PDB file of C-alpha atoms in Angstrom:
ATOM      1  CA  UNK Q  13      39.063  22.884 -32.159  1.00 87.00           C
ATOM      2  CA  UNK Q  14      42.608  23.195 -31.170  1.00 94.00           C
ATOM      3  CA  UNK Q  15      44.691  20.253 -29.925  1.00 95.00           C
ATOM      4  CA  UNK Q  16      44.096  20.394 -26.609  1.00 94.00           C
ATOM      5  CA  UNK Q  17      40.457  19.824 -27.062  1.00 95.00           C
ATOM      6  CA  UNK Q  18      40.704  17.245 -29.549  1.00 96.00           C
ATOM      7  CA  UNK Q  19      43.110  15.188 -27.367  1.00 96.00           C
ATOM      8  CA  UNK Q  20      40.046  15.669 -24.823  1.00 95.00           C
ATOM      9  CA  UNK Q  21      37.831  14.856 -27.155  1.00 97.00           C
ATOM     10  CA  UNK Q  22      39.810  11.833 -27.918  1.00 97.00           C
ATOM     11  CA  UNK Q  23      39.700  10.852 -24.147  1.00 97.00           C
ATOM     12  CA  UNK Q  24      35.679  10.980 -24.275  1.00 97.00           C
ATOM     13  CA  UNK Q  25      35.720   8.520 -27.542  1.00 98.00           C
ATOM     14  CA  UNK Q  26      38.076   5.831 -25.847  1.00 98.00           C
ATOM     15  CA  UNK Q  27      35.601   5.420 -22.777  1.00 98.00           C
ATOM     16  CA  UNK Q  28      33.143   3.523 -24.824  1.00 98.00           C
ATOM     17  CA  UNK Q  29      36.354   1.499 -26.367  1.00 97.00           C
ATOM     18  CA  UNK Q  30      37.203   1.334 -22.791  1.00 98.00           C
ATOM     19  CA  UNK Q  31      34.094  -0.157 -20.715  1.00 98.00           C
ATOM     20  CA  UNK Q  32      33.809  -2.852 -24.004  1.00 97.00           C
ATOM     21  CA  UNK Q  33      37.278  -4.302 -23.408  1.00 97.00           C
ATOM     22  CA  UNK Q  34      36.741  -4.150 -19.578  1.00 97.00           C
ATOM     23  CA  UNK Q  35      33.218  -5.890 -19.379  1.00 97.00           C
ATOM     24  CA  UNK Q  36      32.754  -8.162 -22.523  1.00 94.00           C
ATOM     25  CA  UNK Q  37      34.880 -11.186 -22.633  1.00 88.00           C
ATOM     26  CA  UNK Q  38      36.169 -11.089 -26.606  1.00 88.00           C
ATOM     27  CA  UNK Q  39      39.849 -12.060 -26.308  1.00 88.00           C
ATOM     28  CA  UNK Q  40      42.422 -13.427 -23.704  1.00 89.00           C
ATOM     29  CA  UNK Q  41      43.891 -10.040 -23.276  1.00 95.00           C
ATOM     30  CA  UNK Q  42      40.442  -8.145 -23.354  1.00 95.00           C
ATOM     31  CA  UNK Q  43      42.204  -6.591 -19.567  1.00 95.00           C
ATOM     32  CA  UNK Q  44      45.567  -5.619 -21.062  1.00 97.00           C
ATOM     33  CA  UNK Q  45      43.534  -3.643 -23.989  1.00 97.00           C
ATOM     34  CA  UNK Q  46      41.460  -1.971 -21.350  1.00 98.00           C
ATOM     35  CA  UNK Q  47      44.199  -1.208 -19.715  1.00 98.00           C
ATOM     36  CA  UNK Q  48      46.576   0.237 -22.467  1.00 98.00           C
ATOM     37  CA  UNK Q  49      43.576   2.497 -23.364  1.00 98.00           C
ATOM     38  CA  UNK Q  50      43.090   3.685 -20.042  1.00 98.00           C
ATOM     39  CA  UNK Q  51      46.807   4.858 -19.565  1.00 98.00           C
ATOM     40  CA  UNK Q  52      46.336   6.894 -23.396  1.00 97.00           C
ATOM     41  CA  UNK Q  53      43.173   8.316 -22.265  1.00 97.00           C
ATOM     42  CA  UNK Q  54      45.192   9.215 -18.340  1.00 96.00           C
ATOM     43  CA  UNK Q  55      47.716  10.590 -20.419  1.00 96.00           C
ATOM     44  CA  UNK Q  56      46.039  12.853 -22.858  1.00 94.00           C
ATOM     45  CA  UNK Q  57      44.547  14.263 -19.658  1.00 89.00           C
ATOM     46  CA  UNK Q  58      47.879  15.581 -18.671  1.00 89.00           C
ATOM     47  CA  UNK Q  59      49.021  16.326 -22.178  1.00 93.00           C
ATOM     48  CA  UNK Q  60      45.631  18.690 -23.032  1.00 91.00           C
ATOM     49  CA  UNK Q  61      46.276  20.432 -19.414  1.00 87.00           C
ATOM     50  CA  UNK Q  62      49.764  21.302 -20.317  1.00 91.00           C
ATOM     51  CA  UNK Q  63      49.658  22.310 -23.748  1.00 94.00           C
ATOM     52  CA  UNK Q  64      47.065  24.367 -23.129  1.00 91.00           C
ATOM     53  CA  UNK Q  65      48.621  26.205 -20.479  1.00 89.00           C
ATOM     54  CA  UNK Q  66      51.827  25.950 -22.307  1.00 93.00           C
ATOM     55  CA  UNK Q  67      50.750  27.453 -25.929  1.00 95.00           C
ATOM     56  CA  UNK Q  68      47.766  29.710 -23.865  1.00 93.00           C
ATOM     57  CA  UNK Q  69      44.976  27.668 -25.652  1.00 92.00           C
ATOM     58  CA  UNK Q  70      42.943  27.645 -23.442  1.00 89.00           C
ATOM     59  CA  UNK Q  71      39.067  27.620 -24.254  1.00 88.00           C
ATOM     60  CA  UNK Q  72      35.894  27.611 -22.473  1.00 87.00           C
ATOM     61  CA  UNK Q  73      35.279  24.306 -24.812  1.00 89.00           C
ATOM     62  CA  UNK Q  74      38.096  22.724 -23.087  1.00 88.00           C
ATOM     63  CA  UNK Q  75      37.581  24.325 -19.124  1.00 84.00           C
ATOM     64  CA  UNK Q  76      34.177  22.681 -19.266  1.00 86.00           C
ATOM     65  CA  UNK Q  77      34.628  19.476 -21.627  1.00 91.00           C
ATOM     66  CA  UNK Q  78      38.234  18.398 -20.081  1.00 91.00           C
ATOM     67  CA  UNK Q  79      37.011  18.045 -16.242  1.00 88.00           C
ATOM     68  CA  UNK Q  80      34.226  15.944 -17.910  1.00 91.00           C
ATOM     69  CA  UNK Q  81      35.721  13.830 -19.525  1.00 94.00           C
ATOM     70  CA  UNK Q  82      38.047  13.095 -16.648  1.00 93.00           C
ATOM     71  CA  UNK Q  83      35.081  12.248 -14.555  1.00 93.00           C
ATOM     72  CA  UNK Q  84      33.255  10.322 -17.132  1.00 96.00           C
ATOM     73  CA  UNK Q  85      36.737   8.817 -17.431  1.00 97.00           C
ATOM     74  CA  UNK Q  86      37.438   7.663 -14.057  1.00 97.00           C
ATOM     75  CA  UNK Q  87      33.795   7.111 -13.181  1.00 97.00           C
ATOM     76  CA  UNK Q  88      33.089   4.887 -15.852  1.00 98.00           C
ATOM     77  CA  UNK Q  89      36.281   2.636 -14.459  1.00 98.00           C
ATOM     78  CA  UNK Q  90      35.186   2.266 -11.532  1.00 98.00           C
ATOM     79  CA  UNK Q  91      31.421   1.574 -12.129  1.00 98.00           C
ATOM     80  CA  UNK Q  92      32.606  -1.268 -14.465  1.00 98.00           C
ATOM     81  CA  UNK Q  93      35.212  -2.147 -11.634  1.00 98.00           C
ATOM     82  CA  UNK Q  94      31.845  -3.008  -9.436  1.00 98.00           C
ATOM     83  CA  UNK Q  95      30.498  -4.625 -11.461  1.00 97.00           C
ATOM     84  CA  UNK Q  96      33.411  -7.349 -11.816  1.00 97.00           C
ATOM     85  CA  UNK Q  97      33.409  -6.988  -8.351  1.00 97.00           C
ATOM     86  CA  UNK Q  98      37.162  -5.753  -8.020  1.00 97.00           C
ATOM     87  CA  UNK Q  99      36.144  -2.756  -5.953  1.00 98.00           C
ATOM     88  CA  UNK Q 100      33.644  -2.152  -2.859  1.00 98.00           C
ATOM     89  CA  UNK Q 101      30.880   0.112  -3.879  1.00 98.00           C
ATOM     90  CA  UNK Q 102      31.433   2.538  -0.867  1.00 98.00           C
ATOM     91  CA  UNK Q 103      34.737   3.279  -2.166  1.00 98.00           C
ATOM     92  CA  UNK Q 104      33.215   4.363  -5.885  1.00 98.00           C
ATOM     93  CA  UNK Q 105      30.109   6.174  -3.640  1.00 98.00           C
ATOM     94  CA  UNK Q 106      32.874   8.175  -2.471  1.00 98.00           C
ATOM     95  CA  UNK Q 107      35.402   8.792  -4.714  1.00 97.00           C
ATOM     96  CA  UNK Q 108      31.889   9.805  -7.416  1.00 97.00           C
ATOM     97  CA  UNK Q 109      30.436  11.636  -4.324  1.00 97.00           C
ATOM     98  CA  UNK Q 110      32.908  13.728  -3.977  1.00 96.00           C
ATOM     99  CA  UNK Q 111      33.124  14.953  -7.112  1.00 93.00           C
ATOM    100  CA  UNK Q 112      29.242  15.788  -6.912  1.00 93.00           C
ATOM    101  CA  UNK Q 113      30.179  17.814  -3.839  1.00 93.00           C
ATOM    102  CA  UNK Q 114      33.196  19.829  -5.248  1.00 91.00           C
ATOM    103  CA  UNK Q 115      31.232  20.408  -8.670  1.00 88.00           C
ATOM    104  CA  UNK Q 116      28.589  21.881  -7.340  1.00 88.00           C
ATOM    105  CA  UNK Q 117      30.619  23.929  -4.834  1.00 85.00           C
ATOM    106  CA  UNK Q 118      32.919  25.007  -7.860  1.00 84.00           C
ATOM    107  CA  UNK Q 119      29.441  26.413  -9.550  1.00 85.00           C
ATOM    108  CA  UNK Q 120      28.311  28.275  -6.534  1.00 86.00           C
ATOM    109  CA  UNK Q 121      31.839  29.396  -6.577  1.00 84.00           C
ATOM    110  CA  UNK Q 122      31.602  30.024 -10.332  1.00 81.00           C
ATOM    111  CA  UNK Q 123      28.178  32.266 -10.038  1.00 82.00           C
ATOM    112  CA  UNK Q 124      30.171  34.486  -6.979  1.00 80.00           C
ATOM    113  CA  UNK Q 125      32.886  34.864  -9.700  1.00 79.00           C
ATOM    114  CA  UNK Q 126      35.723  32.801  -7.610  1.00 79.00           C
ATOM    115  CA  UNK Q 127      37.489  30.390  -9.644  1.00 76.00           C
ATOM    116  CA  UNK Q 128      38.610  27.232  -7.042  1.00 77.00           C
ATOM    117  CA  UNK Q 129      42.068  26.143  -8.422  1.00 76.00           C
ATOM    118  CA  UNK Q 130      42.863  22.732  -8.293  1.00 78.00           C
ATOM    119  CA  UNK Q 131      44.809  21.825  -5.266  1.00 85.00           C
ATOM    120  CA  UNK Q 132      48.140  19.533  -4.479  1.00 91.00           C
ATOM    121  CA  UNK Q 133      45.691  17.101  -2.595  1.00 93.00           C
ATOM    122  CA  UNK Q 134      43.407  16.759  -5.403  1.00 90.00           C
ATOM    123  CA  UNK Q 135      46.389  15.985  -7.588  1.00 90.00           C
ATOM    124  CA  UNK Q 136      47.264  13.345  -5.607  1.00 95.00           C
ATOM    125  CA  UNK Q 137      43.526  12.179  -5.435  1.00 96.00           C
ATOM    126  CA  UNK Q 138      43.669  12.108  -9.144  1.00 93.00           C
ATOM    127  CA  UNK Q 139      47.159  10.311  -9.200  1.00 95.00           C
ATOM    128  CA  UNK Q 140      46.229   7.397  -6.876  1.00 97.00           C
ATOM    129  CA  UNK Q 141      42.745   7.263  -7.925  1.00 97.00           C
ATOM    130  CA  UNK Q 142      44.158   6.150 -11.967  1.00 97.00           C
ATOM    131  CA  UNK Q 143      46.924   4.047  -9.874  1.00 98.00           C
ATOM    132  CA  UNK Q 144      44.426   2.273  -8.233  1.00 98.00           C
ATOM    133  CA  UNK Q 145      42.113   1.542 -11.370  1.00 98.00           C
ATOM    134  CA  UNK Q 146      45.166   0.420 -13.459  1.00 98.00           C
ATOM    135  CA  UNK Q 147      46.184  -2.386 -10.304  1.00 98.00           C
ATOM    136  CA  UNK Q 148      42.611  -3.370  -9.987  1.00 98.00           C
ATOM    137  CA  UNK Q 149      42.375  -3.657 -14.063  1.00 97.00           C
ATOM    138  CA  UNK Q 150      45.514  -5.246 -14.251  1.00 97.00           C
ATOM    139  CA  UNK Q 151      44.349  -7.573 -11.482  1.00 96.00           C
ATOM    140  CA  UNK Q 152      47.704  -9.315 -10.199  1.00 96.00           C
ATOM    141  CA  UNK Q 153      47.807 -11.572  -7.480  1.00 96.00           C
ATOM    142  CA  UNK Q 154      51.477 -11.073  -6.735  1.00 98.00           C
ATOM    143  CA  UNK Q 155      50.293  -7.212  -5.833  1.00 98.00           C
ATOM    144  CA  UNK Q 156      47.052  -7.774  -4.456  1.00 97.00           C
ATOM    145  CA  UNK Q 157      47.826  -5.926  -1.143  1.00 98.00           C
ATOM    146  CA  UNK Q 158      49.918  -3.320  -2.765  1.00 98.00           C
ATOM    147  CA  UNK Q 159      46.411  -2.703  -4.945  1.00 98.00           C
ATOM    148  CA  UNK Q 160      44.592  -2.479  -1.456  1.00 98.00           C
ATOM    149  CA  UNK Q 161      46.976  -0.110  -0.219  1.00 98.00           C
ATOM    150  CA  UNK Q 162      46.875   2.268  -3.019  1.00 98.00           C
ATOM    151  CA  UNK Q 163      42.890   1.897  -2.717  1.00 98.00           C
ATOM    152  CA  UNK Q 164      42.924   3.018   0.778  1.00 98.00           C
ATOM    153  CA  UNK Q 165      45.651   5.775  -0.169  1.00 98.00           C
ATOM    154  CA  UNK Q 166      42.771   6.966  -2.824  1.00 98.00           C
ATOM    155  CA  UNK Q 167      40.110   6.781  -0.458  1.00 98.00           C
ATOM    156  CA  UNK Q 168      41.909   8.645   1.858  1.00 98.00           C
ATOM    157  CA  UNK Q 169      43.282  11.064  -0.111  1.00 97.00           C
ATOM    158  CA  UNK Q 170      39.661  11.454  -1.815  1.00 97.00           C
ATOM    159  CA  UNK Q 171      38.128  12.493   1.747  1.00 98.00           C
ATOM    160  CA  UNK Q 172      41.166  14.861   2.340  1.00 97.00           C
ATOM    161  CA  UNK Q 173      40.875  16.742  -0.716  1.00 95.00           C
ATOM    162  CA  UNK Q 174      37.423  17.227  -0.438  1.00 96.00           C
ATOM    163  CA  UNK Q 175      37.699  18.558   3.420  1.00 96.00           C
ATOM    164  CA  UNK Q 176      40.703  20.823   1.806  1.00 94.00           C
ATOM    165  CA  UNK Q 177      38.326  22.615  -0.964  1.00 91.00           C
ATOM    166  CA  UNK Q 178      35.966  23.064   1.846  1.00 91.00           C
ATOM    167  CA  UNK Q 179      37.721  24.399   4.871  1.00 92.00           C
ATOM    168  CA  UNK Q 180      39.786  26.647   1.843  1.00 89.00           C
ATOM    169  CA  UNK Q 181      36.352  28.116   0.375  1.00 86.00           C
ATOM    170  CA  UNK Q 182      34.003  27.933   2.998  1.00 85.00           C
ATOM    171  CA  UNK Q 183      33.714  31.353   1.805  1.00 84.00           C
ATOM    172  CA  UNK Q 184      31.963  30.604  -1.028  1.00 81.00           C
ATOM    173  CA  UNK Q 185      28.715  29.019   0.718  1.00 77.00           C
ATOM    174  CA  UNK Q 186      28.363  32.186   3.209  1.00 77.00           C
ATOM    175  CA  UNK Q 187      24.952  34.347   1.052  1.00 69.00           C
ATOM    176  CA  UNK Q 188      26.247  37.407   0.283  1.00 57.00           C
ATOM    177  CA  UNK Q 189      23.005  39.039  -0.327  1.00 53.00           C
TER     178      UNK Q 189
END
């Protein structure tokens, strides 16, 4: 368990902390908790990425538990974003769609031994995706349409990526055999 994988093991134990400060009403700052734990867990996504790369510790531990947690991650934000209604449901069917699609197309890809790096579009996904979750936690009036901008730049961006993967590896979903 080297430090990469326990700062993405760390990510996976602050959801729960997470989706608690977000949904149950304990404190008056119950939103600014959520949210400070949110940006740790965001940033020990980039730091485990990096160091691993950096220090080559990279492990199949960590290539299969780090793009989990950063689904369980983001997915659990905006689930509990629906349900205090500070997000339309279409936009989390797509953003959580999407990563259906381009999981199972990286597994196809996977079995045909073609690894599908992760692509300048899908960074920017990513980037105004956890943008968008910490405005809509944060939940400002003063920047109410700069939140709805950034949630249309993630939607956006979300469909993009996704018709980038595919047009780049259509490849990988022509049989072979």
């Amino acid at each position: 368990m080297n430090l990469p994988n326990k700062l993405t093991m760390f990510r996976v134990i602050l959801i729960p902390f997470f989706v608690v400060f977000l949904l149950v009403d304990i404190t008056s700052v119950d939103n600014w908790i959520a949210l400070a734990i949110f940006i740790i867990a965001s940033l020990t996504d980039l730091l485990d990425g990096k160091i691993a790369r950096k220090y080559n510790l990279v492990t199949n531990f960590g290539k299969f538990m780090d793009p989990l947690a950063d689904k369980l991650l983001v997915c659990s934000a905006l689930v509990c974003l629906v349900e205090l209604e500070k997000i339309p449901a279409w936009v989390v069917i797509i953003i959580i769609a999407r990563e259906f699609i381009i999981s199972g197309f990286r597994l196809i890809a996977s079995d045909n031994g073609v690894v599908i790096a992760a692509s300048y579009y899908g960074k920017f996904k990513t980037t105004f995706q956890i943008l968008m979750i910490c405005l809509m936690i944060a939940d400002i009036e003063a920047i109410s349409m700069l939140t709805l901008v950034v949630m249309w730049i993630a939607v956006i961006l979300t469909v993009v990526s996704l018709i980038d993967y595919l047009v780049k590896n259509k490849d990988v979903m022509k049989d072979t055999k």
